[in-house]
Coordinates of N, CA and C in Angstrom, one line a residue:
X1 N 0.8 -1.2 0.0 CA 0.0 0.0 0.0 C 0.9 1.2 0.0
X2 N 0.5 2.2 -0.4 CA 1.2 3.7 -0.4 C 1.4 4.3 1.1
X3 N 2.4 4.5 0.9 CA 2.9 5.5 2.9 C 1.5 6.5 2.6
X4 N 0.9 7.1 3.9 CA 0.3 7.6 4.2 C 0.7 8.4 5.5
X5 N 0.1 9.8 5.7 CA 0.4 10.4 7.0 C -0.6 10.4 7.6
X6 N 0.2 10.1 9.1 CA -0.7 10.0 10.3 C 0.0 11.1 11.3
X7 N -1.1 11.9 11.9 CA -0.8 12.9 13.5 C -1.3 12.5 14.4
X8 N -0.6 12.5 15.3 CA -0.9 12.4 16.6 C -0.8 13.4 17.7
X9 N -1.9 13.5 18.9 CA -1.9 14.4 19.3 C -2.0 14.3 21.0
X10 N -0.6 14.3 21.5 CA -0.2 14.1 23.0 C -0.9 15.3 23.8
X11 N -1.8 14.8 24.3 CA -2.5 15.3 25.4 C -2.0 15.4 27.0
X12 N -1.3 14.8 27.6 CA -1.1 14.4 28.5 C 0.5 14.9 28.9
X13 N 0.9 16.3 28.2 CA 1.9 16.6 28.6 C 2.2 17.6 29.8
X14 N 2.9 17.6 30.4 CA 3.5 18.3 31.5 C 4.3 20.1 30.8
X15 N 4.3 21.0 31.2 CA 4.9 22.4 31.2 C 6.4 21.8 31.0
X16 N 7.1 22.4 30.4 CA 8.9 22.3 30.7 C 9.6 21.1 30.9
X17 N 8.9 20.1 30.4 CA 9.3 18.9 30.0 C 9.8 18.5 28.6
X18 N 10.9 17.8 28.3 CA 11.3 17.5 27.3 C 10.5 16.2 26.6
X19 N 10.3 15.7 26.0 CA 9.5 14.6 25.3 C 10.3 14.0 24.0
X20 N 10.6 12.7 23.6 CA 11.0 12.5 22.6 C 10.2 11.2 22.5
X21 N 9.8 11.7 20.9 CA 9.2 10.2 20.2 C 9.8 9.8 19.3
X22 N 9.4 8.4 19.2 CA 9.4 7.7 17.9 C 8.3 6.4 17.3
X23 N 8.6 5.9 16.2 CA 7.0 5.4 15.8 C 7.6 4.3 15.1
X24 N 6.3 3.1 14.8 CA 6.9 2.3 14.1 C 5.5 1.6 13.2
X25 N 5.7 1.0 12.6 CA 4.0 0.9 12.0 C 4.3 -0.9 12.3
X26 N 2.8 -1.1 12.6 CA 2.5 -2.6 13.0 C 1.1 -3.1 12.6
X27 N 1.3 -4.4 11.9 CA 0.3 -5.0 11.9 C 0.2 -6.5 12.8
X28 N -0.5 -7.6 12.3 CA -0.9 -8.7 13.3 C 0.5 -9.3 13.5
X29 N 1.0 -9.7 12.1 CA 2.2 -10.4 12.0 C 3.3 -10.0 12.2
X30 N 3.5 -8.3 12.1 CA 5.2 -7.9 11.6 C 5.1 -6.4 12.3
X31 N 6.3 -6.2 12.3 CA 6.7 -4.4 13.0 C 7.4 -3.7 12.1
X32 N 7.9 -2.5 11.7 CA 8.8 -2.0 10.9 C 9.7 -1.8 12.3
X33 N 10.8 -1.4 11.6 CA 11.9 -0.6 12.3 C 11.5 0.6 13.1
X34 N 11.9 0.9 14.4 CA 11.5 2.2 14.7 C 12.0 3.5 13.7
X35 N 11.2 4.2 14.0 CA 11.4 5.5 13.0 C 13.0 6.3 13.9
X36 N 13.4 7.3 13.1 CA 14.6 8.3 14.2 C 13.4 8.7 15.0
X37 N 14.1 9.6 16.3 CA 13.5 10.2 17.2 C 13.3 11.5 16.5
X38 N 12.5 12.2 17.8 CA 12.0 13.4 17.5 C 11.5 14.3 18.9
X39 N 12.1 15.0 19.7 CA 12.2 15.7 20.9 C 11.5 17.3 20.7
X40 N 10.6 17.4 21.6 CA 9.9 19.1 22.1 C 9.9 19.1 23.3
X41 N 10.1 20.4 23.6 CA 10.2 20.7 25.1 C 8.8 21.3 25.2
X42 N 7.6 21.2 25.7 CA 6.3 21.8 26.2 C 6.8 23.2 26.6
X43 N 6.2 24.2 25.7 CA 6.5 25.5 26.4 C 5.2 25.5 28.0
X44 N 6.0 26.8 28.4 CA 5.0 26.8 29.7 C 4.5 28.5 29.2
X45 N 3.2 28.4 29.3 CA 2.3 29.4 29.3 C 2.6 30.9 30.3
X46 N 2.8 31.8 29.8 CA 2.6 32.7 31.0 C 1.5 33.0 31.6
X47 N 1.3 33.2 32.9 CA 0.1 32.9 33.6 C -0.9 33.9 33.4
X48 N -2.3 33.8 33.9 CA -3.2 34.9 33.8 C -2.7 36.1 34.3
X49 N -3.6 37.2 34.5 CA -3.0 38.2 35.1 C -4.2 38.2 36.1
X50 N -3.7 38.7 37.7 CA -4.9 38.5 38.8 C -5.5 39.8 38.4
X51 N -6.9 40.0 39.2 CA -7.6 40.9 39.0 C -8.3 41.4 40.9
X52 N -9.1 42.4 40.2 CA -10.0 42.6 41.6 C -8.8 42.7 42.9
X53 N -8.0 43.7 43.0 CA -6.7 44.4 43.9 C -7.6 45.2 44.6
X54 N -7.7 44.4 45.9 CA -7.9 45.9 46.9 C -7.0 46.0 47.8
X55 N -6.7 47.4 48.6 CA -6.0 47.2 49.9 C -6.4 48.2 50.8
X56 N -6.5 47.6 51.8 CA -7.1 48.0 53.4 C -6.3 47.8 54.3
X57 N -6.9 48.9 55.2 CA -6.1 49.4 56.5 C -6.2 48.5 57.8
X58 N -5.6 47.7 58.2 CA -6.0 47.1 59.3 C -5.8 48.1 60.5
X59 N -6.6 47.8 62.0 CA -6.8 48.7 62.8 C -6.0 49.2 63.9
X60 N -6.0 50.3 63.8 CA -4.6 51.0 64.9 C -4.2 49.6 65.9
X61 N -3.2 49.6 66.0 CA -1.9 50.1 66.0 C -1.6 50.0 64.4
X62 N -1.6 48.6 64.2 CA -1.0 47.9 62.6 C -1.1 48.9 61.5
X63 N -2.5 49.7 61.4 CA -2.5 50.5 60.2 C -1.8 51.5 60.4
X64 N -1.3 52.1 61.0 CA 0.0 53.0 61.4 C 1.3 52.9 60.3
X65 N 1.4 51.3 60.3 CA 2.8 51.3 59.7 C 2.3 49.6 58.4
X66 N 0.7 49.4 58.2 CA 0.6 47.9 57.3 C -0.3 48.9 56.5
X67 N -0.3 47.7 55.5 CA -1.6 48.4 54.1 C -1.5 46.2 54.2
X68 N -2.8 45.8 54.2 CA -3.0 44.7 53.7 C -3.5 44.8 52.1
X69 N -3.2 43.8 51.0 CA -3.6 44.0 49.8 C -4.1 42.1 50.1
X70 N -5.5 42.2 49.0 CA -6.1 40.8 48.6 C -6.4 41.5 46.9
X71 N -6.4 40.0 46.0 CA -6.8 39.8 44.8 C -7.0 38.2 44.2
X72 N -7.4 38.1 43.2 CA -8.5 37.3 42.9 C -7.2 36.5 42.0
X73 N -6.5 35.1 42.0 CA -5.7 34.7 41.4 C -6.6 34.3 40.1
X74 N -5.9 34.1 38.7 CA -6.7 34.1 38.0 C -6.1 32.9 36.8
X75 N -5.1 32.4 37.6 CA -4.3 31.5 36.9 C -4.4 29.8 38.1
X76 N -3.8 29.2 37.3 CA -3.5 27.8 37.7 C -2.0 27.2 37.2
X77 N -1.6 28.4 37.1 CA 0.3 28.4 36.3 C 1.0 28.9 37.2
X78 N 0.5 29.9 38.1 CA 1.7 30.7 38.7 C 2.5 30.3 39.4
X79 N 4.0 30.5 39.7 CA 4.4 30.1 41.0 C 4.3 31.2 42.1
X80 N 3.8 32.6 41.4 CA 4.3 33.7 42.7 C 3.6 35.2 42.0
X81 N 3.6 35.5 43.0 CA 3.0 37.1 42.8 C 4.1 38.3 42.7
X82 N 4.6 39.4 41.7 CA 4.9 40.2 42.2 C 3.9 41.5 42.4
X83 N 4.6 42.1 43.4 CA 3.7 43.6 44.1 C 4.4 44.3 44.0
X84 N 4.4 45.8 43.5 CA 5.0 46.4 43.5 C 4.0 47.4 43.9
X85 N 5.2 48.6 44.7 CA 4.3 50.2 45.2 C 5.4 51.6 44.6
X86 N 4.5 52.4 45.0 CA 5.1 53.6 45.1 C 4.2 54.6 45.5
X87 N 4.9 55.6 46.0 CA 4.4 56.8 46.9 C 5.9 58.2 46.4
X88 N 4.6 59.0 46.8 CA 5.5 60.4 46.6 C 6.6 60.8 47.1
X89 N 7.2 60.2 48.0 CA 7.8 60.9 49.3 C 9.2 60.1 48.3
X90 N 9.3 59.2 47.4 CA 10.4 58.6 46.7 C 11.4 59.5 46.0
X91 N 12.6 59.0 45.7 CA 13.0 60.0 44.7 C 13.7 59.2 43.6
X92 N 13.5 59.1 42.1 CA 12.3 60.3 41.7 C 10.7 60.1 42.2
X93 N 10.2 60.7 42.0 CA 9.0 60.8 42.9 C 8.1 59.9 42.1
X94 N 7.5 59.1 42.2 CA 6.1 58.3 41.9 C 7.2 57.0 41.3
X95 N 8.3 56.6 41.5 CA 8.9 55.5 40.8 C 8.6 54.1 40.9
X96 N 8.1 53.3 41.0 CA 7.7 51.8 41.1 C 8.7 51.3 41.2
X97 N 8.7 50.4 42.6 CA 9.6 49.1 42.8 C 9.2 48.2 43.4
X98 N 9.5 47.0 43.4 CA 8.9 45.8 43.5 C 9.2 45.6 45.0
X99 N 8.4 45.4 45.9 CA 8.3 45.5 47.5 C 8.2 44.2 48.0
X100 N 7.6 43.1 47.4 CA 7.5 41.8 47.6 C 7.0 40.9 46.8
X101 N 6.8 39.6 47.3 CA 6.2 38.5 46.3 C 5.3 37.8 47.2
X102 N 4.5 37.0 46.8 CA 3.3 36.4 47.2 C 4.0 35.2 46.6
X103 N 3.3 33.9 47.3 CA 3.6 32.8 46.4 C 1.8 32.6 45.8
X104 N 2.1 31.5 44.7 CA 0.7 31.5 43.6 C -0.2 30.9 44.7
X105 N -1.3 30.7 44.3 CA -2.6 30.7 45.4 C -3.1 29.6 44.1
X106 N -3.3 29.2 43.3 CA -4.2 28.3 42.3 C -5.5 28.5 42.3
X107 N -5.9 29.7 41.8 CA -7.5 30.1 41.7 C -7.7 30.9 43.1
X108 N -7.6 30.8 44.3 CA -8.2 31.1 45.2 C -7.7 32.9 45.3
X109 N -7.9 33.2 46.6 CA -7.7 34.9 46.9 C -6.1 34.6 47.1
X110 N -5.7 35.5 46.9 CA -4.1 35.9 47.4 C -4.1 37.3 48.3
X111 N -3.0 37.2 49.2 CA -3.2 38.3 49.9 C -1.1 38.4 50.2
X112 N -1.2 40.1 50.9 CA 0.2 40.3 51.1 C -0.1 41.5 52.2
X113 N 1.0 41.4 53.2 CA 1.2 42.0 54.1 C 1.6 43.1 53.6
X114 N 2.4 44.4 53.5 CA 3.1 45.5 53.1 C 3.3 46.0 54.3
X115 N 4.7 46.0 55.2 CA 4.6 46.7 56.5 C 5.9 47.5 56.6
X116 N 6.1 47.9 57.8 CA 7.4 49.2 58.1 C 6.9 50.4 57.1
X117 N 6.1 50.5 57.0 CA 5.0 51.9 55.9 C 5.1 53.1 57.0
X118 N 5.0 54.0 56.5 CA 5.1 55.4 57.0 C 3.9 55.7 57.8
X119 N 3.2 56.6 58.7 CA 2.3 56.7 59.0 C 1.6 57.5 58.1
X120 N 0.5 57.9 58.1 CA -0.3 59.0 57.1 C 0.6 59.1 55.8
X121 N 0.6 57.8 55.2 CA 0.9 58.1 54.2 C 0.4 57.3 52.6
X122 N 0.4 57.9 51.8 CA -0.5 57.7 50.4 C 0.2 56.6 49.7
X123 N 0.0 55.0 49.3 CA 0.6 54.1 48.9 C -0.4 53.7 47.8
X124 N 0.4 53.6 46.4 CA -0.2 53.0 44.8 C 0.5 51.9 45.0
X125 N -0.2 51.0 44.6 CA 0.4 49.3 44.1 C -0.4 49.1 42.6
X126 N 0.2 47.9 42.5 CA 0.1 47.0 41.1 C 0.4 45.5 41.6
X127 N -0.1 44.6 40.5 CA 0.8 43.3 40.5 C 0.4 42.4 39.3
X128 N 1.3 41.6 39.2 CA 1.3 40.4 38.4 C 1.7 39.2 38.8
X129 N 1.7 37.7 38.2 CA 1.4 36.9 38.4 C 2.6 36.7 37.3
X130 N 3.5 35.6 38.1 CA 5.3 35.4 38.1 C 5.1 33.6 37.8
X131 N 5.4 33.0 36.7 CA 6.2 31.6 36.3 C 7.3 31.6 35.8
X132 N 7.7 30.1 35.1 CA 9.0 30.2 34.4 C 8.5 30.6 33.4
X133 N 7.3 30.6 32.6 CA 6.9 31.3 31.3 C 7.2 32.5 30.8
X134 N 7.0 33.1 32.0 CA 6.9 34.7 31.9 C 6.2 35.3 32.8
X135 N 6.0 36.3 32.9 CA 5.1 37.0 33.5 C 3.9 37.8 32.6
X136 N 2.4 38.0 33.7 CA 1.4 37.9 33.3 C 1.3 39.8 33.1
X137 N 0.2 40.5 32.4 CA 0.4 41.5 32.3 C 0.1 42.2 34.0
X138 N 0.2 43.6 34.1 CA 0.0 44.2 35.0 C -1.4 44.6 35.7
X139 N -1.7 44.2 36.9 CA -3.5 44.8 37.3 C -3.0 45.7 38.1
X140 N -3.7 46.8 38.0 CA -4.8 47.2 37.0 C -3.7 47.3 35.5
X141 N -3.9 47.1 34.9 CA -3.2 47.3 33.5 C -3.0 48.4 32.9
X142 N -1.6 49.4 32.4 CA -0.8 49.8 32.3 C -2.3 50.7 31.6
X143 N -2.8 50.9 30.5 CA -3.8 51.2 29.8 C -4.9 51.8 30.9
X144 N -5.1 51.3 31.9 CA -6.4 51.1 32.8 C -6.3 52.9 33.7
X145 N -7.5 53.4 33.7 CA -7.4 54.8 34.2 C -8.1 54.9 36.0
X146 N -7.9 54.5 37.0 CA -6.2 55.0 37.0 C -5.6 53.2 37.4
X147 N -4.4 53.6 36.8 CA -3.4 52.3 36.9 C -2.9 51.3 38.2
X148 N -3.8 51.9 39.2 CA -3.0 51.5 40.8 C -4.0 51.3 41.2
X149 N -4.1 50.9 42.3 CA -4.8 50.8 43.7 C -3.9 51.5 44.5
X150 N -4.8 52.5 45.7 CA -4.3 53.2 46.8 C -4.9 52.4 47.6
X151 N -4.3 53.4 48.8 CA -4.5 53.0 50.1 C -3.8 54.2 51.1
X152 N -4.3 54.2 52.1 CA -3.3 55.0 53.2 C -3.4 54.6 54.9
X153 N -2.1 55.0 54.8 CA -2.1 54.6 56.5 C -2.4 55.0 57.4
X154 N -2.5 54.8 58.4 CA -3.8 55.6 59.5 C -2.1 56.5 60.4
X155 N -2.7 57.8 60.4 CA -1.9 58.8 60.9 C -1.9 58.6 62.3
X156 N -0.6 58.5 63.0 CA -0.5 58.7 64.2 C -0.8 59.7 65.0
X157 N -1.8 59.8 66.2 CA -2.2 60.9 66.4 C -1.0 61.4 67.7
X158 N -1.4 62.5 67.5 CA 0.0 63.5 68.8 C -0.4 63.2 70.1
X159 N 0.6 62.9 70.9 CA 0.3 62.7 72.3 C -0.3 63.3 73.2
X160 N -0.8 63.8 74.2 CA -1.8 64.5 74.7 C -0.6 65.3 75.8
X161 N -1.3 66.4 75.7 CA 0.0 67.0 76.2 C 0.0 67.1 78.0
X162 N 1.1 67.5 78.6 CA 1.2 66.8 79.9 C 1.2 68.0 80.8
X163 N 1.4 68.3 81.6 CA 1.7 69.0 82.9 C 1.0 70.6 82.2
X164 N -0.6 70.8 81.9 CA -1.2 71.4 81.8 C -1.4 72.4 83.0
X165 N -1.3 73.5 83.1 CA -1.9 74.8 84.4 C -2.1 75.4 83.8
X166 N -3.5 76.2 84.4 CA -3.8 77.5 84.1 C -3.4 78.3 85.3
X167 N -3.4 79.4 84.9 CA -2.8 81.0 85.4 C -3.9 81.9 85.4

């Protein structure tokens, strides 16, 4: 009979694994020779990007110097979260730097502490969602008006003052 092509289509593969096939045609009686090999590495996907970033003040003392942040993971790829903030008081002023990582959550809420924070003070975040793929785009997304999530810390109030007299 005339060669014919056949595809096959491996389902059942792992991220960042290497794979090598080879094939051989068989009937009841007899086998051919295996074919040469043939090797792909499964790319790994970069992950979703999380969504739904809030961050809140937890209550005096903590909000003095925390900003808690939660968001909605939106992947089943990630290994980790990055977070990044910025505030005015930086120099240059409004600069973005990455403050910490989360590890991946698989669908569920993720959440991050942000602490040693200033008192009364004005904090923008962002984040994305970190594998060996790559990374996922930015929430709120670079496009998105406005691009951050705030928050602020609860101002420490002034001490009460002491050894009061009137005259």
């Amino acid at each position: 009979t005339a060669p014919s092509t056949v595809t096959y289509t491996d389902t059942t593969l792992s991220s960042g694994v290497e794979y090598v096939y080879r094939v051989r045609a068989e009937q009841s009686w007899w086998s051919s020779p295996w074919s040469n090999t043939a090797s792909t590495v499964s790319s790994i996907p970069a992950p979703n990007p999380p969504s739904g970033l809030t961050v809140t003040v937890p209550p005096a003392p903590a909000g003095q110097t925390q900003l808690v942040l939660n968001w909605q993971d939106n992947s089943n790829n990630e290994n980790s979260f990055e977070i990044q903030r910025r505030q005015q008081a930086t120099t240059p002023s409004w600069t973005w730097a990455t403050v910490g990582t989360a590890p991946g959550s698989s669908g569920a809420t993720g959440t991050f502490t942000d602490t040693l924070l200033s008192s009364g003070t004005y904090y923008e975040y962002k984040i994305r969602a970190v594998n060996a793929g790559g990374t996922s785009e930015w929430y709120p997304a670079p496009t998105a008006s406005p691009n951050f999530v705030s928050g602020m810390t609860l101002a420490i109030a002034p001490a009460a003052p002491t050894n009061v007299a009137a005259t």
